Amino acid sequence: MAKSNPILCGSIAGSIGGMGVKMHNAAFRHLNLPYTYVSFEPRSAKGAVDAMRNLGIRGLGVTMPFKEEVIQYLDDIDEMSKDIGAVNTIVNDGERLKGYNTDEYGAITALLEVTSLKNRKIVVIGAGGAAKTVIWGLKRYTDAIAVYNRNQDKGNSVAQRFGVAYMGGLENLNADMDYDILINCTSVGFKSEATILTRDRIKPKSIVMDIVFTPVATTLWKEAQAAGCTAISGTRMIMHQACRQFELYTGLDAPREIYEKVITDILNKT
Ligand code: ATR
């Protein structure tokens, strides 16, 4: 008997590709689902979306630099993605392509694993797409959000848009500031040993999350641990957002223990 084609999902661009391939395929195998997940490197966002329609690709994970650009080529996006202005997941129901944002869920769930967020004082470093996504999610829990960003115009614009405080550049941020949680939403540390803050400038015993996940053990993550903080690796956010993607692609509950195992194995190898 002829074997039917697998249901194809994949990711377009960026370094999350490898991690997504490992996590999603392990989950598909675990549940014996006829899905497969591959990493694509499309020439353009439009080309990727056209291919999705023409080839009947069920789902695509979207990473930088396509998260904003793809929106114009989709038939629909959910309310959260509209508000945030970025999509990281596209689902093809056979007729229409709809965009979603699972990054917000990933970031907030990674924080909620270790702390409550209600009325917490939070420092967000950065004012790009990642910062907007995180701030959007945090606003459901607290208004005490202070944004630090190198570029003043971008810092002010994010602060105005979300009704939070812009505190200026990183030079204004010190270890004796009054905050509970600090989140790095800049790209500093991505594929490098750079860090946005060293241990002497991090508030001891606070909670520090890095959204950078390549390398999996970023310098900021290590510096935060050295400062006696609860440090949350960017891989936690990646794992949770991937579970939500699985649910959108398959309509089933994600086997979280499988995603957890893949991420833990990756972390243990570093
Ligand atoms: P993303 O969508 O991933 O957030 P982005 O929109 O390019 O990417 O935003 C990158 C963020 O990292 C910005 O806040 C940027 O600061 P500026 O607005 O000042 O450019 C921040 N960033 C990148 N490199 C930086 C560096 N070396 N020092 C401080 N901030 C940096």
Tab-separated table of C-alpha atoms and ligand atoms in Angstrom:
chain	number	residue	atom	x	y	z
A	1	MET	CA	0.000	0.000	0.000
A	2	ALA	CA	1.326	3.454	-0.902
A	3	LYS	CA	2.457	5.502	2.073
A	4	SER	CA	0.771	8.916	2.202
A	5	ASN	CA	2.888	12.053	2.344
A	6	PRO	CA	3.729	13.422	5.792
A	7	ILE	CA	2.109	16.670	6.910
A	8	LEU	CA	4.866	19.205	6.467
A	9	CYS	CA	5.738	21.956	8.966
A	10	GLY	CA	8.897	24.005	9.223
A	11	SER	CA	10.627	27.168	10.260
A	12	ILE	CA	11.829	30.025	8.103
A	13	ALA	CA	15.136	31.750	8.838
A	14	GLY	CA	17.074	32.231	12.008
A	15	SER	CA	18.869	30.089	14.512
A	16	ILE	CA	15.789	28.675	16.208
A	17	GLY	CA	15.467	26.353	13.197
A	18	GLY	CA	17.657	23.597	14.625
A	19	MET	CA	15.993	23.638	18.017
A	20	GLY	CA	12.507	23.669	16.492
A	21	VAL	CA	13.372	20.721	14.262
A	22	LYS	CA	14.586	18.679	17.244
A	23	MET	CA	11.686	19.567	19.557
A	24	HIS	CA	8.781	19.264	17.123
A	25	ASN	CA	9.999	16.075	15.464
A	26	ALA	CA	10.549	14.419	18.850
A	27	ALA	CA	6.966	15.376	19.796
A	28	PHE	CA	5.523	14.125	16.481
A	29	ARG	CA	7.387	10.827	16.856
A	30	HIS	CA	6.340	10.439	20.477
A	31	LEU	CA	2.649	10.707	19.543
A	32	ASN	CA	3.137	8.776	16.298
A	33	LEU	CA	1.724	11.666	14.260
A	34	PRO	CA	2.197	11.811	10.482
A	35	TYR	CA	3.945	15.202	10.705
A	36	THR	CA	7.478	16.215	9.918
A	37	TYR	CA	9.292	19.482	10.666
A	38	VAL	CA	12.115	20.926	8.579
A	39	SER	CA	14.208	24.072	8.506
A	40	PHE	CA	13.861	26.322	5.423
A	41	GLU	CA	16.041	29.214	4.372
A	42	PRO	CA	13.741	31.137	2.015
A	43	ARG	CA	14.984	33.968	-0.171
A	44	SER	CA	12.107	36.203	0.904
A	45	ALA	CA	9.114	36.313	3.234
A	46	LYS	CA	6.747	36.446	0.254
A	47	GLY	CA	8.448	33.468	-1.354
A	48	ALA	CA	8.019	31.459	1.845
A	49	VAL	CA	4.331	32.310	2.142
A	50	ASP	CA	3.716	31.527	-1.546
A	51	ALA	CA	5.461	28.192	-1.108
A	52	MET	CA	3.327	27.454	1.922
A	53	ARG	CA	0.163	27.965	-0.133
A	54	ASN	CA	1.391	26.174	-3.236
A	55	LEU	CA	2.910	23.181	-1.482
A	56	GLY	CA	0.253	22.826	1.211
A	57	ILE	CA	2.684	23.277	4.090
A	58	ARG	CA	0.608	23.048	7.283
A	59	GLY	CA	2.599	25.283	9.595
A	60	LEU	CA	5.588	27.616	9.608
A	61	GLY	CA	7.542	29.053	12.511
A	62	VAL	CA	8.761	32.533	11.609
A	63	THR	CA	11.904	34.050	13.083
A	64	MET	CA	13.908	37.205	12.451
A	65	PRO	CA	13.948	39.004	10.102
A	66	PHE	CA	10.486	38.024	8.827
A	67	LYS	CA	8.201	38.409	11.846
A	68	GLU	CA	6.767	41.755	10.801
A	69	GLU	CA	7.142	41.499	7.046
A	70	VAL	CA	5.135	38.275	6.608
A	71	ILE	CA	1.964	39.855	7.980
A	72	GLN	CA	1.073	41.586	4.698
A	73	TYR	CA	1.013	38.252	2.837
A	74	LEU	CA	-1.343	36.443	5.238
A	75	ASP	CA	-5.161	36.210	5.060
A	76	ASP	CA	-5.656	36.841	8.747
A	77	ILE	CA	-3.785	37.342	12.027
A	78	ASP	CA	-5.026	36.954	15.585
A	79	GLU	CA	-5.739	39.946	17.807
A	80	MET	CA	-2.561	39.637	19.868
A	81	SER	CA	-0.310	39.569	16.802
A	82	LYS	CA	-2.153	42.619	15.497
A	83	ASP	CA	-1.505	44.497	18.750
A	84	ILE	CA	2.126	43.449	18.948
A	85	GLY	CA	2.737	43.874	15.217
A	86	ALA	CA	4.622	40.591	14.841
A	87	VAL	CA	3.797	37.010	13.897
A	88	ASN	CA	5.967	33.999	14.701
A	89	THR	CA	3.656	31.184	13.601
A	90	ILE	CA	1.568	30.657	10.457
A	91	VAL	CA	-1.097	27.973	10.162
A	92	ASN	CA	-2.507	26.828	6.818
A	93	ASP	CA	-6.029	25.355	7.079
A	94	GLY	CA	-6.002	24.387	3.407
A	95	GLU	CA	-7.629	27.604	2.254
A	96	ARG	CA	-6.401	30.435	4.407
A	97	LEU	CA	-3.144	31.328	6.111
A	98	LYS	CA	-3.487	32.752	9.630
A	99	GLY	CA	-0.692	34.280	11.706
A	100	TYR	CA	-0.226	33.918	15.459
A	101	ASN	CA	2.273	35.071	18.070
A	102	THR	CA	3.388	32.332	20.474
A	103	ASP	CA	6.452	34.279	21.693
A	104	GLU	CA	4.368	36.209	24.200
A	105	TYR	CA	3.048	32.971	25.698
A	106	GLY	CA	6.579	31.540	25.744
A	107	ALA	CA	8.079	34.518	27.576
A	108	ILE	CA	5.296	34.895	30.129
A	109	THR	CA	5.147	31.149	30.849
A	110	ALA	CA	8.931	31.018	31.347
A	111	LEU	CA	8.601	33.803	33.944
A	112	LEU	CA	5.558	32.271	35.639
A	113	GLU	CA	7.529	29.046	36.179
A	114	VAL	CA	9.631	30.839	38.770
A	115	THR	CA	7.649	33.867	39.962
A	116	SER	CA	4.303	35.590	40.128
A	117	LEU	CA	4.037	38.703	37.958
A	118	LYS	CA	1.174	40.537	39.614
A	119	ASN	CA	2.258	44.093	40.463
A	120	ARG	CA	5.944	43.160	40.134
A	121	LYS	CA	8.469	45.884	39.302
A	122	ILE	CA	10.021	44.938	36.010
A	123	VAL	CA	12.944	46.299	34.006
A	124	VAL	CA	12.836	45.607	30.270
A	125	ILE	CA	16.022	46.276	28.320
A	126	GLY	CA	15.389	46.902	24.624
A	127	ALA	CA	12.703	48.470	22.463
A	128	GLY	CA	12.570	46.224	19.386
A	129	GLY	CA	10.069	43.541	18.396
A	130	ALA	CA	11.040	41.201	21.239
A	131	ALA	CA	10.645	43.964	23.830
A	132	LYS	CA	7.210	44.905	22.470
A	133	THR	CA	6.065	41.291	22.682
A	134	VAL	CA	7.279	40.892	26.265
A	135	ILE	CA	5.855	44.245	27.408
A	136	TRP	CA	2.490	43.418	25.825
A	137	GLY	CA	2.365	40.215	27.884
A	138	LEU	CA	3.597	41.816	31.101
A	139	LYS	CA	0.995	44.582	30.946
A	140	ARG	CA	-1.693	42.051	31.826
A	141	TYR	CA	-0.020	41.662	35.226
A	142	THR	CA	1.666	44.915	36.134
A	143	ASP	CA	2.015	48.573	35.188
A	144	ALA	CA	5.370	48.921	36.940
A	145	ILE	CA	7.456	48.422	33.810
A	146	ALA	CA	10.590	50.492	33.172
A	147	VAL	CA	12.200	50.364	29.735
A	148	TYR	CA	15.901	51.042	29.125
A	149	ASN	CA	17.108	51.351	25.557
A	150	ARG	CA	20.193	52.705	23.838
A	151	ASN	CA	18.210	54.549	21.157
A	152	GLN	CA	16.085	57.259	22.778
A	153	ASP	CA	13.504	57.646	20.026
A	154	LYS	CA	12.733	53.937	20.021
A	155	GLY	CA	12.645	53.857	23.821
A	156	ASN	CA	10.223	56.778	23.977
A	157	SER	CA	8.035	55.381	21.245
A	158	VAL	CA	7.648	51.985	22.975
A	159	ALA	CA	6.978	53.690	26.310
A	160	GLN	CA	4.248	55.838	24.779
A	161	ARG	CA	2.661	53.013	22.887
A	162	PHE	CA	2.375	50.737	25.929
A	163	GLY	CA	1.997	53.338	28.677
A	164	VAL	CA	5.227	52.385	30.477
A	165	ALA	CA	8.228	54.434	31.621
A	166	TYR	CA	11.303	55.055	29.467
A	167	MET	CA	14.339	55.469	31.702
A	168	GLY	CA	17.010	56.226	29.123
A	169	GLY	CA	20.096	54.254	28.164
A	170	LEU	CA	21.788	51.400	29.983
A	171	GLU	CA	24.141	53.814	31.747
A	172	ASN	CA	21.165	54.708	33.978
A	173	LEU	CA	20.671	51.146	35.208
A	174	ASN	CA	22.459	49.997	38.362
A	175	ALA	CA	22.466	47.133	40.827
A	176	ASP	CA	20.848	49.217	43.602
A	177	MET	CA	17.690	50.018	41.609
A	178	ASP	CA	14.353	48.905	42.964
A	179	TYR	CA	13.090	46.105	40.723
A	180	ASP	CA	12.064	42.452	41.066
A	181	ILE	CA	12.626	41.168	37.554
A	182	LEU	CA	14.973	42.207	34.741
A	183	ILE	CA	14.506	40.970	31.177
A	184	ASN	CA	17.053	41.373	28.394
A	185	CYS	CA	15.096	41.902	25.169
A	186	THR	CA	18.056	43.130	23.125
A	187	SER	CA	20.051	40.980	20.751
A	188	VAL	CA	23.236	41.518	22.761
A	189	GLY	CA	24.823	38.125	23.485
A	190	PHE	CA	23.386	36.461	20.392
A	191	LYS	CA	26.084	34.159	19.013
A	192	SER	CA	28.681	35.985	21.085
A	193	GLU	CA	30.062	36.242	24.591
A	194	ALA	CA	28.920	39.849	24.953
A	195	THR	CA	26.532	40.736	27.752
A	196	ILE	CA	24.243	43.710	28.187
A	197	LEU	CA	25.115	43.809	31.923
A	198	THR	CA	27.918	42.376	34.025
A	199	ARG	CA	27.284	40.918	37.498
A	200	ASP	CA	28.195	44.113	39.360
A	201	ARG	CA	25.364	45.960	37.601
A	202	ILE	CA	22.654	43.371	38.272
A	203	LYS	CA	20.523	43.615	41.422
A	204	PRO	CA	21.496	40.666	43.640
A	205	LYS	CA	18.774	38.070	44.273
A	206	SER	CA	16.492	39.502	41.587
A	207	ILE	CA	15.054	37.413	38.753
A	208	VAL	CA	16.824	37.804	35.413
A	209	MET	CA	15.580	36.450	32.106
A	210	ASP	CA	17.515	36.524	28.844
A	211	ILE	CA	15.495	36.155	25.677
A	212	VAL	CA	18.706	35.344	23.791
A	213	PHE	CA	19.027	31.553	23.488
A	214	THR	CA	22.055	31.124	21.224
A	215	PRO	CA	24.339	30.187	22.912
A	216	VAL	CA	21.988	28.400	25.305
A	217	ALA	CA	24.148	29.501	28.248
A	218	THR	CA	24.526	33.222	27.530
A	219	THR	CA	27.014	35.369	29.381
A	220	LEU	CA	24.146	37.373	30.925
A	221	TRP	CA	22.592	34.139	32.220
A	222	LYS	CA	25.921	33.193	33.829
A	223	GLU	CA	26.520	36.705	35.196
A	224	ALA	CA	23.034	36.736	36.747
A	225	GLN	CA	23.745	33.443	38.488
A	226	ALA	CA	27.044	34.851	39.724
A	227	ALA	CA	25.093	37.823	41.168
A	228	GLY	CA	22.943	35.394	43.176
A	229	CYS	CA	19.894	35.825	40.936
A	230	THR	CA	17.317	33.357	39.702
A	231	ALA	CA	18.422	33.221	36.060
A	232	ILE	CA	16.012	32.118	33.347
A	233	SER	CA	17.560	30.913	30.114
A	234	GLY	CA	16.085	31.993	26.772
A	235	THR	CA	15.597	28.297	26.005
A	236	ARG	CA	12.662	28.206	28.471
A	237	MET	CA	10.832	30.776	26.367
A	238	ILE	CA	11.658	28.872	23.181
A	239	MET	CA	10.358	25.646	24.654
A	240	HIS	CA	7.037	27.093	25.785
A	241	GLN	CA	6.404	28.960	22.565
A	242	ALA	CA	7.119	25.743	20.640
A	243	CYS	CA	4.534	23.830	22.717
A	244	ARG	CA	1.941	26.420	21.740
A	245	GLN	CA	2.991	26.065	18.091
A	246	PHE	CA	2.524	22.304	18.300
A	247	GLU	CA	-1.031	22.878	19.511
A	248	LEU	CA	-1.761	25.254	16.633
A	249	TYR	CA	-0.305	22.863	14.033
A	250	THR	CA	-1.970	19.680	15.307
A	251	GLY	CA	-4.977	20.741	17.382
A	252	LEU	CA	-3.669	18.441	20.151
A	253	ASP	CA	-2.189	19.145	23.584
A	254	ALA	CA	1.608	19.359	23.381
A	255	PRO	CA	3.550	16.535	25.051
A	256	ARG	CA	5.407	19.019	27.262
A	257	GLU	CA	7.659	16.387	28.796
A	258	ILE	CA	9.134	15.704	25.349
A	259	TYR	CA	9.881	19.389	24.694
A	260	GLU	CA	11.322	19.611	28.191
A	261	LYS	CA	13.582	16.625	27.573
A	262	VAL	CA	14.945	17.959	24.274
A	263	ILE	CA	15.716	21.354	25.835
A	264	THR	CA	17.274	19.780	28.926
A	265	ASP	CA	19.461	17.543	26.743
A	266	ILE	CA	20.605	20.582	24.747
A	267	LEU	CA	21.354	22.529	27.954
A	268	ASN	CA	23.244	19.607	29.481
A	269	LYS	CA	25.484	19.362	26.440
A	270	THR	CA	26.722	22.940	26.867
B	1	ATR	P1	14.119	42.291	17.903
B	1	ATR	O1	12.899	42.380	17.044
B	1	ATR	O2	14.733	40.932	17.975
B	1	ATR	O3	13.883	42.862	19.261
B	1	ATR	P2	15.315	44.692	16.882
B	1	ATR	O4	13.995	45.261	16.589
B	1	ATR	O5	16.419	44.891	15.905
B	1	ATR	O6	15.245	43.143	17.145
B	1	ATR	O7	15.774	45.264	18.316
B	1	ATR	C1	17.007	44.976	18.841
B	1	ATR	C2	17.123	45.613	20.212
B	1	ATR	O8	18.434	45.337	20.713
B	1	ATR	C3	16.982	47.119	20.211
B	1	ATR	O9	16.394	47.537	21.409
B	1	ATR	C4	18.450	47.582	20.138
B	1	ATR	O10	18.695	48.846	20.694
B	1	ATR	P3	18.564	50.203	19.802
B	1	ATR	O11	17.110	50.471	19.687
B	1	ATR	O12	19.297	51.213	20.591
B	1	ATR	O13	19.226	49.882	18.487
B	1	ATR	C5	19.088	46.550	21.033
B	1	ATR	N1	20.508	46.427	20.794
B	1	ATR	C6	21.124	45.772	19.778
B	1	ATR	N2	22.466	45.850	19.897
B	1	ATR	C7	22.716	46.590	21.021
B	1	ATR	C8	23.893	47.002	21.713
B	1	ATR	N3	25.115	46.668	21.263
B	1	ATR	N4	23.761	47.712	22.851
B	1	ATR	C9	22.535	48.033	23.326
B	1	ATR	N5	21.357	47.665	22.727
B	1	ATR	C10	21.458	46.944	21.600
